[in-house]
Coordinates of C-alpha atoms in Angstrom, one line a residue:
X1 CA 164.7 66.5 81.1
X2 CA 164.5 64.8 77.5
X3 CA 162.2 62.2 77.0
X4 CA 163.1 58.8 76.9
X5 CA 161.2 56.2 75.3
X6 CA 161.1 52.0 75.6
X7 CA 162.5 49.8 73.5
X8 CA 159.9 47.2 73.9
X9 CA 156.6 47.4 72.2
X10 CA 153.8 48.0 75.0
X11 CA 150.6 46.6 74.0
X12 CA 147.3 48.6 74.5
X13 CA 144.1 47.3 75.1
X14 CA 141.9 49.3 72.4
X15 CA 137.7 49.5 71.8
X16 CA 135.8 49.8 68.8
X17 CA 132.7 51.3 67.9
X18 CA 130.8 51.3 64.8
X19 CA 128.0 54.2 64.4
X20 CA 125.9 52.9 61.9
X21 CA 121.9 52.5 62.0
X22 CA 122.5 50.0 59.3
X23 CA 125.6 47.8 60.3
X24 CA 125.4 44.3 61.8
X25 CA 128.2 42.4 63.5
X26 CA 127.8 40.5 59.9
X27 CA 128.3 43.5 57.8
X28 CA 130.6 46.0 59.8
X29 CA 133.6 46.3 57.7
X30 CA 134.8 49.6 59.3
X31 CA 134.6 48.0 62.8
X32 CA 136.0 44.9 61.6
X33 CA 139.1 46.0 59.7
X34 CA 140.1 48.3 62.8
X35 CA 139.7 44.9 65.1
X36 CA 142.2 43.3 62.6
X37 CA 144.6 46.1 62.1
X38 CA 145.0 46.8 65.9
X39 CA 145.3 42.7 66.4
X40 CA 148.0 42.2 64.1
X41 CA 149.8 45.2 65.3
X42 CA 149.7 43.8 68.6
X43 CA 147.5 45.2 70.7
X44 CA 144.2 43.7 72.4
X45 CA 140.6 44.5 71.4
X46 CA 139.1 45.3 74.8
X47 CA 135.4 45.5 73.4
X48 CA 133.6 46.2 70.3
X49 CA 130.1 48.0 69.7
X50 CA 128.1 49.0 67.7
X51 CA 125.4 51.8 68.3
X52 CA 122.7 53.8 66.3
X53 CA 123.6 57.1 65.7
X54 CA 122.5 58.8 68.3
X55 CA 124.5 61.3 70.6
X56 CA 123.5 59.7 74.3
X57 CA 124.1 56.3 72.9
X58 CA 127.4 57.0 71.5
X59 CA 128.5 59.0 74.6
X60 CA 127.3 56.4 76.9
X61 CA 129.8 53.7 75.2
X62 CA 132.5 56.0 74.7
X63 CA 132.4 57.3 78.1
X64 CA 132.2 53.8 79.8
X65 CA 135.6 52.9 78.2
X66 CA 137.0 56.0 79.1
X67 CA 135.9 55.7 82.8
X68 CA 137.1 51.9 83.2
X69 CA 140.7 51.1 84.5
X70 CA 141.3 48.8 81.1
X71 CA 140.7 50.8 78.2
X72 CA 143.8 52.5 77.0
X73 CA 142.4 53.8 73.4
X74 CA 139.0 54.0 71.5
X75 CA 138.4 53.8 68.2
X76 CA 135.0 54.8 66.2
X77 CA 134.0 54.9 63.2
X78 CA 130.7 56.3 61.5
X79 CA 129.2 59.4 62.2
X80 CA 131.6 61.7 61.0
X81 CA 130.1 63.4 58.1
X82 CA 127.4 66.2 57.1
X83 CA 124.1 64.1 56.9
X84 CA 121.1 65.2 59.8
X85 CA 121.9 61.1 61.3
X86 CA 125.5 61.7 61.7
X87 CA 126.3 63.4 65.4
X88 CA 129.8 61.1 66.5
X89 CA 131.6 64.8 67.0
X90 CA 129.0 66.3 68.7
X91 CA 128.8 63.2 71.0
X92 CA 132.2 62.7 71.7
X93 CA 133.9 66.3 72.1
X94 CA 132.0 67.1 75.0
X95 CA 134.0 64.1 76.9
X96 CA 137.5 65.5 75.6
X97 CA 139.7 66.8 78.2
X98 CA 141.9 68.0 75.4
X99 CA 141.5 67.8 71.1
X100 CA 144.2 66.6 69.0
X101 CA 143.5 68.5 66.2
X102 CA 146.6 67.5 64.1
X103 CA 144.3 64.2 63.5
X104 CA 141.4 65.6 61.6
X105 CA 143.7 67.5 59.7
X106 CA 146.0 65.2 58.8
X107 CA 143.4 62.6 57.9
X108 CA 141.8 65.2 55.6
X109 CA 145.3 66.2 53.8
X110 CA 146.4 62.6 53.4
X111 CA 142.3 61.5 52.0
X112 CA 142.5 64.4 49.6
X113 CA 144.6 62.2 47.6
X114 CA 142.4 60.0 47.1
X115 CA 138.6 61.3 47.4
X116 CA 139.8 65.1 46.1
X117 CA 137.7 67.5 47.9
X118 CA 135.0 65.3 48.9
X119 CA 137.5 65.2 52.6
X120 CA 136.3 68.5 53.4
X121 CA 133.0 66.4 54.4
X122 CA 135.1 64.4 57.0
X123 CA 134.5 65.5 60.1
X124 CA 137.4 63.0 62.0
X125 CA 138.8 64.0 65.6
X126 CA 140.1 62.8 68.3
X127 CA 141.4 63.7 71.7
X128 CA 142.6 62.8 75.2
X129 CA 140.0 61.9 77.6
X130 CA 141.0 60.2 81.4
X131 CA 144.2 59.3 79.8
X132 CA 142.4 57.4 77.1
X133 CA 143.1 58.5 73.2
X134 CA 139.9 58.9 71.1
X135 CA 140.2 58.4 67.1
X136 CA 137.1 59.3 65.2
X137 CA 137.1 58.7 61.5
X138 CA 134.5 57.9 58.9
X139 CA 132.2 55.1 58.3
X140 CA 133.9 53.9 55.1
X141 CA 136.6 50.6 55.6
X142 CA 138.8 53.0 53.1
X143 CA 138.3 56.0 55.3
X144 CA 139.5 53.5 58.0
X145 CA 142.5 51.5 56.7
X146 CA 143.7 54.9 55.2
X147 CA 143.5 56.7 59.3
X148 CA 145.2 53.1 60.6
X149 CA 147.8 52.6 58.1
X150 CA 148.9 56.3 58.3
X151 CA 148.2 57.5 61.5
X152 CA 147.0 55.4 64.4
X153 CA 149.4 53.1 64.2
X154 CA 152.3 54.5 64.7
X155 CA 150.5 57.1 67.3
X156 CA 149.9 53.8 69.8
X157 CA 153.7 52.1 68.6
X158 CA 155.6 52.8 72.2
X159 CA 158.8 52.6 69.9
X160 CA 157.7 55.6 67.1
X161 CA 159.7 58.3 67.3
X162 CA 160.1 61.3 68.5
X163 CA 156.6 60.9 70.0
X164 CA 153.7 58.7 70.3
X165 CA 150.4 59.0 72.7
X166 CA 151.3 55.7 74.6
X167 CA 152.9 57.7 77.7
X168 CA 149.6 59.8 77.9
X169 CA 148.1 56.5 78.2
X170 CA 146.6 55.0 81.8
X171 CA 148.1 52.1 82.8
X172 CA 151.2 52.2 80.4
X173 CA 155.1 51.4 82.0
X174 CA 156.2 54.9 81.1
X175 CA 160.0 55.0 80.3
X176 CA 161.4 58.9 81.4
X177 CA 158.9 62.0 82.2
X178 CA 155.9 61.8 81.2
X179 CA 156.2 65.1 79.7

């Protein structure tokens, strides 16, 4: 059966979560240019965080969020790169029930523009987990608009065609097969 999709935009209610050891509420960027890019695309921030980086911690908020009945979509950043402090893959592929590995590449091809080969440091992923998508992407609020602007948002737009995660998504009104 061919997939059908809605008209309507469907809202999603979305967390963030800043990895930093250094970051405030004050002085998150990251965290607080993906609260204001979901927002005006019109979705709701379910929660933010932020948490040293530290595997337990970081799996302990990312796997609350995927266990509730609210959170449709996660979104951290910090943690991705090469540094001894930086463990946010280690901590969150482990909960994955599957990888979308198109992300991290895609991220990487579309930074090489403008960092050059310095993306080969980015360790971005994400992945399905309880029905809840999980974006990882680096600490930087470039690294982050770049993974929004050309990525994310259209991946949780109900209306982007021909596909979008928002039927794999708890708690969405799916439209056709959810196949």
């Amino acid at each position: 059966m061919a997939k059908t999709f809605t008209e309507d935009f469907i809202p999603l209610n979305i967390a963030v979560l800043t990895v930093s050891d250094s970051r405030t509420e004050d002085t998150d960027t990251s965290g607080q240019l993906l609260v204001e890019k979901l927002t005006d695309a019109g979705h709701f921030l379910s929660d933010k965080k932020i948490v040293v980086d530290n595997v337990y911690k970081i799996r302990a908020a990312v796997s609350q969020w995927i266990a509730d009945d609210k959170t449709q979509a996660v979104l951290i950043t910090g943690g991705t790169g090469f540094t001894s402090c930086d463990s946010t893959p280690e901590a969150v592929t482990p909960l994955l029930d599957k990888t979308v590995d198109g992300f991290g590449e895609l991220f990487r091809q579309i930074s090489y523009n403008q960092i050059g080969t310095s993306t080969i440091q980015s360790r971005a992923i994400a992945g399905l987990a309880n029905q809840t998508i999980v974006f990882c992407m680096p600490g930087s609020t470039n690294a982050c608009r770049t993974a929004w602007d050309d990525i994310i948002q259209t991946q949780l737009d109900s209306r982007h065609r021909p596909c979008n995660f928002v039927p794999q998504l708890k708690n969405t009104v799916h439209c056709g097969s959810r196949g």
